[in-house]
Tab-separated table of C-alpha atoms in Angstrom:
chain	number	residue	atom	x	y	z
A	28	MET	CA	7.529	203.559	83.505
A	29	ALA	CA	10.331	205.958	84.166
A	30	THR	CA	10.868	209.204	85.960
A	31	LEU	CA	12.184	212.097	83.928
A	32	GLU	CA	13.965	215.157	85.292
A	33	PHE	CA	13.708	218.203	83.049
A	34	ASN	CA	14.525	221.814	83.982
A	35	GLY	CA	14.076	220.992	87.643
A	36	LYS	CA	10.677	219.373	87.169
A	37	THR	CA	9.955	215.637	87.478
A	38	PHE	CA	7.616	213.770	85.165
A	39	GLU	CA	6.515	210.169	85.171
A	40	ILE	CA	6.515	208.880	81.621
A	41	ASP	CA	6.034	205.582	79.801
A	42	GLU	CA	8.418	203.978	77.297
A	43	ASP	CA	6.946	205.996	74.408
A	44	GLY	CA	7.474	209.247	76.264
A	45	PHE	CA	3.814	209.927	77.084
A	46	LEU	CA	2.956	211.582	80.374
A	47	LEU	CA	1.562	209.020	82.818
A	48	ASP	CA	-0.851	211.441	84.437
A	49	TYR	CA	-2.540	214.375	82.721
A	50	ASN	CA	-2.442	216.310	86.021
A	51	MET	CA	1.360	216.366	85.920
A	52	TYR	CA	1.240	218.587	82.805
A	53	ASN	CA	2.925	221.966	82.970
A	54	GLU	CA	4.743	224.232	80.547
A	55	GLU	CA	8.086	222.547	81.203
A	56	TRP	CA	6.551	219.421	79.672
A	57	VAL	CA	5.970	221.333	76.432
A	58	GLU	CA	9.633	222.364	76.427
A	59	TYR	CA	10.670	218.741	76.832
A	60	VAL	CA	8.378	217.333	74.125
A	61	LYS	CA	9.356	220.143	71.757
A	62	GLY	CA	12.890	218.780	71.661
A	63	GLN	CA	11.680	215.203	71.204
A	64	GLU	CA	9.308	216.001	68.371
A	65	GLY	CA	11.533	218.186	66.211
A	66	ILE	CA	9.737	221.475	66.878
A	67	ASP	CA	12.008	224.548	66.862
A	68	GLU	CA	9.684	227.196	68.166
A	69	MET	CA	6.256	227.011	69.759
A	70	THR	CA	4.060	229.295	67.659
A	71	ASP	CA	0.570	230.525	68.538
A	72	GLU	CA	-0.776	227.816	66.293
A	73	HIS	CA	1.062	225.121	68.254
A	74	TRP	CA	-0.398	226.482	71.473
A	75	GLN	CA	-3.853	226.746	69.945
A	76	LEU	CA	-3.743	223.067	69.000
A	77	VAL	CA	-2.514	222.029	72.444
A	78	LYS	CA	-5.187	224.106	74.187
A	79	VAL	CA	-7.967	222.708	71.983
A	80	LEU	CA	-6.839	219.149	72.776
A	81	GLN	CA	-6.712	219.883	76.506
A	82	ASP	CA	-10.102	221.627	76.581
A	83	TYR	CA	-11.670	218.773	74.666
A	84	TYR	CA	-10.083	216.148	76.904
A	85	GLU	CA	-11.118	217.902	80.091
A	86	LYS	CA	-14.664	218.278	78.829
A	87	ASN	CA	-15.176	214.875	77.185
A	88	GLY	CA	-12.615	212.498	78.673
A	89	ILE	CA	-11.327	211.523	75.232
A	90	ALA	CA	-9.050	213.004	72.614
A	91	PRO	CA	-11.011	214.481	69.691
A	92	MET	CA	-11.236	212.651	66.401
A	93	VAL	CA	-8.983	214.106	63.730
A	94	ARG	CA	-11.891	215.654	61.858
A	95	VAL	CA	-13.158	217.270	65.050
A	96	LEU	CA	-9.687	218.607	65.770
A	97	SER	CA	-9.485	220.044	62.267
A	98	LYS	CA	-12.864	221.675	62.623
A	99	LEU	CA	-12.194	223.121	66.063
A	100	THR	CA	-8.784	224.548	65.153
A	101	LYS	CA	-9.575	225.337	61.491
A	102	PHE	CA	-6.269	223.605	60.623
A	103	LYS	CA	-6.261	221.089	57.825
A	104	LEU	CA	-4.598	217.751	58.596
A	105	LYS	CA	-1.682	218.763	56.375
A	106	HIS	CA	-1.122	221.857	58.494
A	107	ILE	CA	-1.354	219.836	61.709
A	108	TYR	CA	1.482	217.690	60.371
A	109	GLU	CA	3.473	220.825	59.514
A	110	LEU	CA	3.116	221.939	63.121
A	111	PHE	CA	3.653	218.481	64.639
A	112	PRO	CA	5.698	216.287	62.281
A	113	SER	CA	4.768	213.120	64.223
A	114	GLY	CA	1.100	213.895	63.697
A	115	PRO	CA	-1.851	214.730	65.949
A	116	GLY	CA	-1.562	211.540	68.041
A	117	LYS	CA	2.097	210.954	68.703
A	118	GLY	CA	3.036	214.634	68.511
A	119	ALA	CA	0.221	216.925	69.642
A	120	CYS	CA	-1.509	214.622	72.139
A	121	LYS	CA	1.820	213.796	73.749
A	122	MET	CA	2.638	217.469	74.108
A	123	ALA	CA	-0.806	218.238	75.517
A	124	GLY	CA	-0.265	215.566	78.184
A	125	LEU	CA	-3.149	213.379	76.977
A	126	PRO	CA	-3.031	209.579	77.425
A	127	LYS	CA	-1.336	207.545	74.732
A	128	PRO	CA	-3.596	206.651	71.780
A	129	THR	CA	-4.784	203.029	71.951
A	130	GLY	CA	-6.350	200.514	69.608
A	131	CYS	CA	-4.792	199.044	66.469
A	132	VAL	CA	-2.450	201.961	65.798
B	83	MET	CA	27.323	197.827	68.990
B	84	ALA	CA	28.089	201.439	68.974
B	85	PHE	CA	25.700	203.802	67.228
B	86	ILE	CA	26.159	204.100	63.467
B	87	SER	CA	24.254	206.929	61.783
B	88	THR	CA	22.407	206.426	58.493
B	89	GLY	CA	22.862	210.105	57.744
B	90	TYR	CA	19.621	211.118	59.459
B	91	ASN	CA	20.062	214.257	61.515
B	92	PRO	CA	17.942	214.148	64.709
B	93	ALA	CA	18.513	217.867	65.215
B	94	LYS	CA	16.823	218.601	61.883
B	95	PRO	CA	14.344	215.738	61.445
B	96	MET	CA	12.540	217.259	58.462
B	97	GLU	CA	15.695	217.961	56.445
B	98	ASN	CA	16.207	215.754	53.353
B	99	ARG	CA	13.136	213.800	54.365
B	100	ILE	CA	11.622	211.660	51.612
B	101	THR	CA	7.953	210.735	51.991
B	102	ASP	CA	4.947	209.420	50.073
B	103	ILE	CA	6.925	207.520	47.478
B	104	GLY	CA	4.880	204.362	47.992
B	105	PRO	CA	5.997	200.819	47.263
B	106	LYS	CA	8.210	199.965	44.309
B	107	ASP	CA	6.392	199.327	41.043
B	108	TYR	CA	5.844	195.568	40.697
B	109	HIS	CA	6.714	195.782	37.005
B	110	ASP	CA	10.338	196.256	38.076
B	111	PHE	CA	10.461	192.734	39.455
B	112	TYR	CA	8.827	190.674	36.717
B	113	PRO	CA	10.809	187.744	35.337
B	114	PRO	CA	11.237	188.437	31.584
B	115	VAL	CA	8.854	185.622	30.599
B	116	ILE	CA	6.120	187.122	32.813
B	117	ALA	CA	6.732	190.643	31.485
B	118	ASN	CA	6.572	189.436	27.868
B	119	ASN	CA	3.356	187.466	28.295
B	120	LYS	CA	1.508	189.703	30.729
B	121	GLY	CA	-2.229	189.651	29.979
B	122	LYS	CA	-1.723	187.096	27.221
B	123	TRP	CA	-1.921	183.807	29.077
B	124	SER	CA	-3.753	180.978	27.378
B	125	HIS	CA	-4.138	178.277	30.024
B	126	HIS	CA	-2.461	176.613	32.960
B	127	GLU	CA	-2.045	173.161	34.400
B	128	ILE	CA	-0.999	171.668	37.734
B	129	LEU	CA	1.709	169.169	36.747
B	130	GLU	CA	2.099	167.721	40.231
B	131	PRO	CA	1.555	169.000	43.780
B	132	GLY	CA	3.428	172.277	44.043
B	133	VAL	CA	4.311	172.612	40.358
B	134	LEU	CA	2.290	174.657	37.863
B	135	VAL	CA	2.796	175.540	34.229
B	136	HIS	CA	1.258	178.561	32.538
B	137	VAL	CA	1.274	178.711	28.761
B	138	GLY	CA	1.078	182.013	26.927
B	139	ASP	CA	-0.659	182.675	23.591
B	140	SER	CA	2.836	182.970	22.118
B	141	GLY	CA	3.661	179.430	23.254
B	142	ASP	CA	5.955	180.655	26.042
B	143	GLU	CA	5.815	178.523	29.157
B	144	VAL	CA	6.490	179.441	32.745
B	145	TYR	CA	6.894	176.749	35.369
B	146	THR	CA	6.124	177.683	38.977
B	147	VAL	CA	7.347	175.721	41.956
B	148	ARG	CA	5.446	176.645	45.114
B	149	VAL	CA	7.041	175.947	48.483
B	150	GLY	CA	5.793	176.428	52.011
B	151	GLY	CA	7.062	179.372	54.026
B	152	CYS	CA	6.914	179.784	57.773
B	153	ARG	CA	5.980	183.474	57.282
B	154	LEU	CA	8.005	184.517	60.326
B	155	MET	CA	11.501	184.352	58.824
B	156	SER	CA	15.004	185.538	59.531
B	157	THR	CA	17.060	187.526	57.053
B	158	SER	CA	19.367	184.536	56.639
B	159	HIS	CA	16.354	182.532	55.477
B	160	ILE	CA	15.425	185.314	53.022
B	161	ASN	CA	19.030	185.303	51.851
B	162	GLU	CA	18.793	181.592	51.208
B	163	ILE	CA	15.590	182.159	49.194
B	164	CYS	CA	17.486	184.791	47.194
B	165	ASP	CA	20.388	182.388	46.643
B	166	ILE	CA	18.004	179.787	45.218
B	167	ALA	CA	16.363	182.426	43.025
B	168	ASP	CA	19.798	183.546	41.787
B	169	LYS	CA	20.858	180.004	41.063
B	170	HIS	CA	17.744	178.788	39.240
B	171	CYS	CA	15.457	181.715	38.378
B	172	ASP	CA	17.757	184.609	37.332
B	173	GLY	CA	17.120	186.253	40.680
B	174	TYR	CA	13.327	186.428	40.473
B	175	VAL	CA	11.001	185.111	43.176
B	176	ARG	CA	7.584	185.938	44.571
B	177	PHE	CA	5.441	185.366	47.662
B	178	THR	CA	1.789	184.292	47.475
B	179	THR	CA	-1.187	185.702	49.379
B	180	ARG	CA	-0.889	182.766	51.780
B	181	ASN	CA	2.816	183.435	52.342
B	182	ASN	CA	4.107	180.560	50.265
B	183	ILE	CA	7.149	181.190	48.091
B	184	GLU	CA	7.020	180.713	44.333
B	185	PHE	CA	10.085	180.130	42.176
B	186	MET	CA	9.491	180.529	38.441
B	187	VAL	CA	11.555	179.108	35.571
B	188	ASP	CA	10.948	179.414	31.834
B	189	SER	CA	11.679	175.893	30.623
B	190	LYS	CA	10.852	172.380	31.701
B	191	ASP	CA	14.448	171.152	32.048
B	192	LYS	CA	15.066	173.759	34.757
B	193	VAL	CA	12.264	172.381	36.957
B	194	GLU	CA	13.880	169.136	38.144
B	195	PRO	CA	17.159	170.695	39.355
B	196	LEU	CA	15.168	173.407	41.160
B	197	LYS	CA	12.883	170.857	42.822
B	198	ASN	CA	15.789	168.658	43.871
B	199	ASP	CA	17.629	171.628	45.315
B	200	LEU	CA	14.532	172.792	47.269
B	201	ALA	CA	13.713	169.331	48.593
B	202	SER	CA	17.300	168.780	49.787
B	203	ARG	CA	17.363	171.799	52.090
B	204	LYS	CA	16.557	171.133	55.746
B	205	PHE	CA	17.014	172.874	59.066
B	206	ALA	CA	19.368	171.346	61.632
B	207	GLY	CA	16.304	170.094	63.580
B	208	GLY	CA	15.217	168.123	60.510
B	209	SER	CA	12.256	170.122	59.219
B	210	ASN	CA	12.020	171.017	55.539
B	211	LYS	CA	13.150	174.501	54.669
B	212	PHE	CA	11.252	174.578	51.393
B	213	PRO	CA	8.603	171.821	51.213
B	214	ILE	CA	7.055	171.726	47.745
B	215	GLY	CA	3.267	171.761	47.583
B	216	GLY	CA	0.251	173.903	48.357
B	217	THR	CA	-1.523	173.631	45.008
B	218	GLY	CA	-4.902	172.255	43.958
B	219	ALA	CA	-7.283	170.369	46.226
B	220	GLY	CA	-5.033	170.095	49.230
B	221	VAL	CA	-4.105	172.087	52.311
B	222	THR	CA	-1.933	175.100	51.629
B	223	ASN	CA	-0.238	177.453	54.050
B	224	ILE	CA	-2.030	178.728	57.160
B	225	VAL	CA	-2.736	182.449	57.245
B	226	HIS	CA	-1.868	183.476	60.778
B	227	THR	CA	-1.069	186.332	63.111
B	228	GLN	CA	1.462	187.451	65.715
B	229	GLY	CA	0.597	185.544	68.874
B	230	TRP	CA	3.032	185.648	71.759
B	231	ILE	CA	5.823	186.698	69.419
B	232	HIS	CA	4.754	190.312	69.250
B	233	CYS	CA	1.119	191.176	70.089
B	234	HIS	CA	-0.293	192.316	73.461
B	235	THR	CA	-3.881	191.028	73.165
B	236	PRO	CA	-3.479	187.344	72.131
B	237	ALA	CA	-5.218	184.447	73.864
B	238	THR	CA	-2.962	181.872	72.231
B	239	ASP	CA	0.168	181.632	70.143
B	240	ALA	CA	0.170	181.857	66.360
B	241	SER	CA	3.452	180.417	65.112
B	242	GLY	CA	3.289	177.519	67.592
B	243	THR	CA	-0.272	176.431	66.802
B	244	VAL	CA	0.396	176.816	63.073
B	245	LYS	CA	3.531	174.673	63.164
B	246	ALA	CA	1.691	171.965	65.130
B	247	THR	CA	-1.245	172.034	62.690
B	248	MET	CA	0.902	172.045	59.562
B	249	ASP	CA	2.904	169.093	60.896
B	250	THR	CA	-0.395	167.221	61.340
B	251	LEU	CA	-1.696	168.174	57.884
B	252	PHE	CA	1.671	168.044	56.095
B	253	ASP	CA	0.699	165.101	53.862
B	254	ASP	CA	-2.169	167.150	52.477
B	255	PHE	CA	0.200	170.039	51.722
B	256	GLN	CA	2.129	167.725	49.423
B	257	GLN	CA	-0.798	165.985	47.760
B	258	MET	CA	-4.131	166.883	46.179
B	259	ARG	CA	-6.493	164.194	47.448
B	260	LEU	CA	-9.208	166.345	49.036
B	261	PRO	CA	-12.571	167.128	47.408
B	262	ALA	CA	-11.552	170.801	47.097
B	263	GLN	CA	-8.901	173.092	48.519
B	264	LEU	CA	-9.011	173.383	52.302
B	265	ARG	CA	-8.018	176.749	53.739
B	266	VAL	CA	-6.888	176.793	57.344
B	267	SER	CA	-6.387	180.127	59.104
B	268	MET	CA	-5.357	181.188	62.561
B	269	ALA	CA	-5.908	184.322	64.645
B	270	CYS	CA	-4.702	184.695	68.198
B	271	CYS	CA	-7.630	186.812	69.448
B	272	LEU	CA	-11.041	187.572	68.086
B	273	ASN	CA	-9.863	190.743	66.434
B	274	MET	CA	-9.502	188.082	63.738
B	275	CYS	CA	-6.610	189.661	61.844
B	276	GLY	CA	-6.396	187.627	58.666
B	277	ALA	CA	-8.921	185.156	57.352
B	278	VAL	CA	-10.388	183.088	60.233
B	279	HIS	CA	-13.905	184.375	59.648
B	280	CYS	CA	-13.929	183.048	56.067
B	281	SER	CA	-11.824	179.865	56.128
B	282	ASP	CA	-12.696	176.189	55.822
B	283	ILE	CA	-11.106	175.578	59.201
B	284	ALA	CA	-10.181	178.372	61.565
B	285	ILE	CA	-8.203	178.409	64.802
B	286	LEU	CA	-9.084	181.305	67.090
B	287	GLY	CA	-7.619	182.407	70.418
B	288	TYR	CA	-10.301	182.877	73.081
B	289	HIS	CA	-10.507	184.214	76.649
B	290	ARG	CA	-12.854	182.919	79.347
B	291	LYS	CA	-12.448	185.446	82.127
B	292	PRO	CA	-13.493	189.103	82.442
B	293	PRO	CA	-10.847	191.834	82.536
B	294	MET	CA	-9.026	192.775	85.715
B	295	LEU	CA	-9.310	196.461	86.581
B	296	ASP	CA	-6.344	198.566	87.606
B	297	HIS	CA	-8.334	201.369	89.204
B	298	GLU	CA	-5.259	203.307	90.288
B	299	TYR	CA	-4.079	203.911	86.725
B	300	LEU	CA	-7.244	203.494	84.683
B	301	ASP	CA	-8.237	207.150	84.408
B	302	LYS	CA	-4.622	208.195	83.856
B	303	VAL	CA	-3.777	205.908	80.946
B	304	CYS	CA	-7.242	205.367	79.429
B	305	GLU	CA	-9.865	207.499	77.819
B	306	ILE	CA	-12.790	206.084	79.801
B	307	PRO	CA	-15.552	206.821	77.239
B	308	LEU	CA	-13.602	204.798	74.661
B	309	ALA	CA	-13.425	201.784	76.990
B	310	VAL	CA	-17.165	202.049	77.628
B	311	ALA	CA	-17.911	202.299	73.914
B	312	ALA	CA	-15.588	199.401	73.080
B	313	CYS	CA	-17.905	196.864	74.700
B	314	PRO	CA	-20.270	195.033	72.314
B	315	THR	CA	-22.539	193.926	75.163
B	316	ALA	CA	-22.458	197.164	77.185
B	317	ALA	CA	-20.968	195.430	80.220
B	318	ILE	CA	-18.794	198.445	81.056
B	319	LYS	CA	-19.983	201.608	82.753
B	320	PRO	CA	-18.063	204.541	84.189
B	321	SER	CA	-17.804	204.573	87.974
B	322	LYS	CA	-16.020	206.238	90.878
B	323	GLN	CA	-13.733	203.988	92.898
B	324	THR	CA	-12.031	204.534	96.227
B	325	LEU	CA	-8.442	203.317	96.361
B	326	ALA	CA	-6.849	201.654	99.374
B	327	ASN	CA	-5.253	204.965	100.368
B	328	GLY	CA	-8.650	206.663	100.439
B	329	THR	CA	-8.463	208.749	97.272
B	330	GLU	CA	-11.448	208.680	94.979
B	331	VAL	CA	-10.650	208.125	91.295
B	332	LYS	CA	-12.614	207.861	88.101
B	333	SER	CA	-12.682	204.346	86.711
B	334	VAL	CA	-15.041	201.789	85.208
B	335	GLU	CA	-17.143	198.910	86.471
B	336	VAL	CA	-17.586	195.657	84.562
B	337	LYS	CA	-20.782	193.656	84.888
B	338	ASN	CA	-19.209	190.200	84.747
B	339	GLU	CA	-22.413	188.396	83.766
B	340	ARG	CA	-22.675	190.575	80.655
B	341	CYS	CA	-19.003	190.187	79.716
B	342	MET	CA	-18.126	187.647	77.032
B	343	TYR	CA	-14.352	188.237	77.294
B	344	CYS	CA	-13.816	189.701	73.825
B	345	GLY	CA	-10.965	191.859	75.103
B	346	ASN	CA	-11.974	194.927	73.079
B	347	CYS	CA	-11.796	197.065	76.223
B	348	TYR	CA	-8.187	196.019	76.773
B	349	THR	CA	-7.385	197.045	73.209
B	350	MET	CA	-8.630	200.523	74.061
B	351	CYS	CA	-7.532	200.665	77.692
B	352	PRO	CA	-4.256	199.219	79.014
B	353	SER	CA	-5.641	199.029	82.569
B	354	MET	CA	-8.086	196.244	81.721
B	355	PRO	CA	-5.906	193.170	81.013
B	356	LEU	CA	-7.638	189.791	80.739
B	357	ALA	CA	-5.112	187.212	79.517
B	358	ASP	CA	-5.098	184.149	81.770
B	359	THR	CA	-3.068	180.952	81.617
B	360	GLU	CA	-5.878	178.491	82.385
B	361	GLY	CA	-8.740	180.604	81.087
B	362	ASP	CA	-7.346	181.221	77.631
B	363	GLY	CA	-7.501	178.715	74.829
B	364	ILE	CA	-8.734	177.997	71.369
B	365	VAL	CA	-12.039	178.000	69.505
B	366	LEU	CA	-12.318	176.084	66.234
B	367	MET	CA	-14.507	177.351	63.438
B	368	ALA	CA	-15.361	175.695	60.131
B	369	GLY	CA	-17.160	176.120	56.854
B	370	GLY	CA	-16.165	179.566	55.572
B	371	LYS	CA	-15.005	180.507	52.085
B	372	VAL	CA	-14.358	183.658	50.073
B	373	SER	CA	-14.739	182.470	46.491
B	374	ASN	CA	-17.967	182.724	44.522
B	375	ARG	CA	-17.484	179.305	43.007
B	376	ILE	CA	-20.936	177.573	42.881
B	377	SER	CA	-22.057	178.869	46.293
B	378	ASP	CA	-21.746	182.396	47.663
B	379	PRO	CA	-18.967	183.272	50.102
B	380	LYS	CA	-19.661	182.051	53.635
B	381	PHE	CA	-18.614	182.932	57.155
B	382	SER	CA	-17.054	180.125	59.155
B	383	LYS	CA	-19.096	178.852	62.118
B	384	VAL	CA	-17.972	177.905	65.614
B	385	VAL	CA	-17.777	174.108	65.909
B	386	VAL	CA	-15.585	173.605	68.988
B	387	ALA	CA	-16.306	176.005	71.843
B	388	PHE	CA	-13.049	175.575	73.738
B	389	LEU	CA	-9.776	173.687	73.653
B	390	PRO	CA	-7.071	174.426	76.198
B	391	ASN	CA	-3.719	175.939	75.323
B	392	GLU	CA	-1.359	172.960	75.441
B	393	MET	CA	2.073	174.277	74.647
B	394	PRO	CA	4.115	173.504	72.687
B	395	ARG	CA	2.179	171.103	70.396
B	396	TRP	CA	-1.544	171.699	71.121
B	397	PRO	CA	-2.508	167.974	70.817
B	398	SER	CA	-6.278	168.325	71.433
B	399	MET	CA	-6.457	171.066	68.838
B	400	THR	CA	-4.572	169.103	66.159
B	401	ASP	CA	-6.679	165.999	66.951
B	402	ALA	CA	-9.912	167.921	66.428
B	403	ILE	CA	-8.621	169.436	63.175
B	404	LYS	CA	-7.522	166.035	61.945
B	405	LYS	CA	-10.988	164.643	62.692
B	406	ILE	CA	-12.669	167.431	60.722
B	407	VAL	CA	-10.322	167.021	57.742
B	408	ASN	CA	-10.785	163.229	57.672
B	409	ALA	CA	-14.573	163.407	57.906
B	410	TYR	CA	-14.618	166.042	55.166
B	411	SER	CA	-12.333	164.154	52.805
B	412	ASN	CA	-14.347	160.945	53.312
B	413	GLY	CA	-17.758	162.545	53.058
B	414	ALA	CA	-17.666	165.417	50.598
B	415	ASN	CA	-18.266	165.275	46.848
B	416	LYS	CA	-15.726	166.530	44.334
B	417	TYR	CA	-15.439	170.341	44.262
B	418	GLU	CA	-17.358	170.655	47.524
B	419	ARG	CA	-15.746	173.029	50.008
B	420	LEU	CA	-16.068	172.116	53.677
B	421	GLY	CA	-18.898	174.599	54.178
B	422	ASP	CA	-20.760	173.327	51.125
B	423	TRP	CA	-20.472	169.784	52.459
B	424	ALA	CA	-21.665	170.699	55.963
B	425	GLU	CA	-24.645	172.588	54.560
B	426	ARG	CA	-25.581	169.745	52.205
B	427	ILE	CA	-25.517	167.023	54.861
B	428	GLY	CA	-26.842	169.345	57.579
B	429	TRP	CA	-24.833	170.648	60.534
B	430	GLU	CA	-26.283	167.935	62.834
B	431	LYS	CA	-24.686	165.347	60.543
B	432	PHE	CA	-21.488	167.375	60.388
B	433	PHE	CA	-21.126	167.076	64.159
B	434	SER	CA	-21.702	163.313	64.144
B	435	ALA	CA	-19.404	162.795	61.125
B	436	CYS	CA	-16.602	164.780	62.771
B	437	GLU	CA	-17.282	163.253	66.213
B	438	LEU	CA	-17.434	166.712	67.747
B	439	ASP	CA	-19.537	167.582	70.778
B	440	PHE	CA	-22.315	170.088	70.313
B	441	THR	CA	-22.555	172.364	73.336
B	442	HIS	CA	-24.825	175.292	74.152
B	443	HIS	CA	-21.902	177.642	73.471
B	444	LEU	CA	-22.344	177.053	69.759
B	445	ILE	CA	-25.891	178.462	69.701
B	446	ASP	CA	-25.798	182.093	68.614
B	447	ASP	CA	-27.106	184.517	71.245
B	448	PHE	CA	-25.716	187.808	69.975
B	449	ARG	CA	-28.447	190.371	69.299
B	450	GLN	CA	-31.349	190.036	66.862
B	451	GLN	CA	-29.569	188.134	64.084
B	452	ALA	CA	-29.037	185.198	66.462
B	453	TYR	CA	-32.664	184.289	65.803
B	454	MET	CA	-31.875	183.678	62.127
B	455	SER	CA	-29.341	180.978	63.025
B	456	TRP	CA	-31.888	178.862	64.911
B	457	ARG	CA	-33.872	176.182	63.094
B	458	GLN	CA	-37.276	177.371	62.024
B	459	THR	CA	-38.324	174.275	60.163
B	460	THR	CA	-39.198	170.679	60.916
B	461	ASN	CA	-36.537	169.531	58.428
B	462	PHE	CA	-33.800	167.796	60.350
B	463	LYS	CA	-32.210	164.394	60.705
B	464	PHE	CA	-32.231	162.281	63.856
């Protein structure tokens, strides 16, 4: 657990760089993760993916399965990887402020 | 040490990135005698414990010397393996599916020098670096997991228990006196990574206390529905909890009398840890196999409900294993695997032959299939 200062905002993060509390999410967080995840510019498609993840999490309390994410965004998995090189879990969920994926990952 | 770049540019992570090339083709690493005779083997023979010869249709022979490996190895140990392979086997070596190491040579006169070299190598503490054995009707290497070396859900250690067990069974690694091969496996929690569910003897890490709940962080770091769905006995339900400072948070509630301490919820949710020094220990299982030889493959069955973690040598565990192996080697017929033997004599006789206690924990009570494991016949022995 560490505290991160970025553009005047403070975030509590874990050792993998995931936000410790979804409620701490704000747009500065996106700016920070962007640099970590090798994303040059946030396109509409990036935002669409982040919003879908956040809506789903707020509604259901879990991150969507990859197939659900593909269906909701109409992005194929390949395209999700083009947007977020680390993938939907480590890249997109981290940026959306969702909890770190668990299980045998 | 100061940072030394490999050439990777963190500013442009996708530049010059190579992906999806897969593993190297195994054909690249065949010793010439294997490459020449591939698919054209005539027969094989076990010359002595740890030494095999395969004869090709062409008359070519390949001699294999199998040695035990500790699986968790340093690069200096790998380097030493490579040195031996360079010296005796033209640089070729392979690892088996039970993590033994096999050195192959193409003529009989190369076998003795290789064996002598392997047998002479020892660690400073005195243990063999490359003990020869693991073939035929004996005990070969123990398939095991991470334990306290690296995993976050274990109930016991892997490398430690395996070393203690292999020391106890070492004679049987170097000889072939058992009725059939005896596979021992180890898993440090009941995720059962590896082969414990289908081994002649299996060592399994086990918890005996329900998870602790960190209500303050649970909703923040966990996806609550996943924790609820992770429970095989539905002991977990979502709940609202009030923290000491008065704030109400979403969390879960565990019905302790429904919990059987599997730890699945901790796998899904970091706020539900359950490891416990006194509570955790070992379950022994027996009688599983994967081959189709004579009888169908079998699952191993729980035969010892709990043995404490006794670091660093686990004496009660190695005693119990020794008792099972002795009873099996004295009682079983030739070619009979441990499970075949136990089923032939009846499990009630297995427990008396192995001098193991039968407790109520061993009676299956998980869902409908449990019924099928009870005895629905008058056929039994007093």
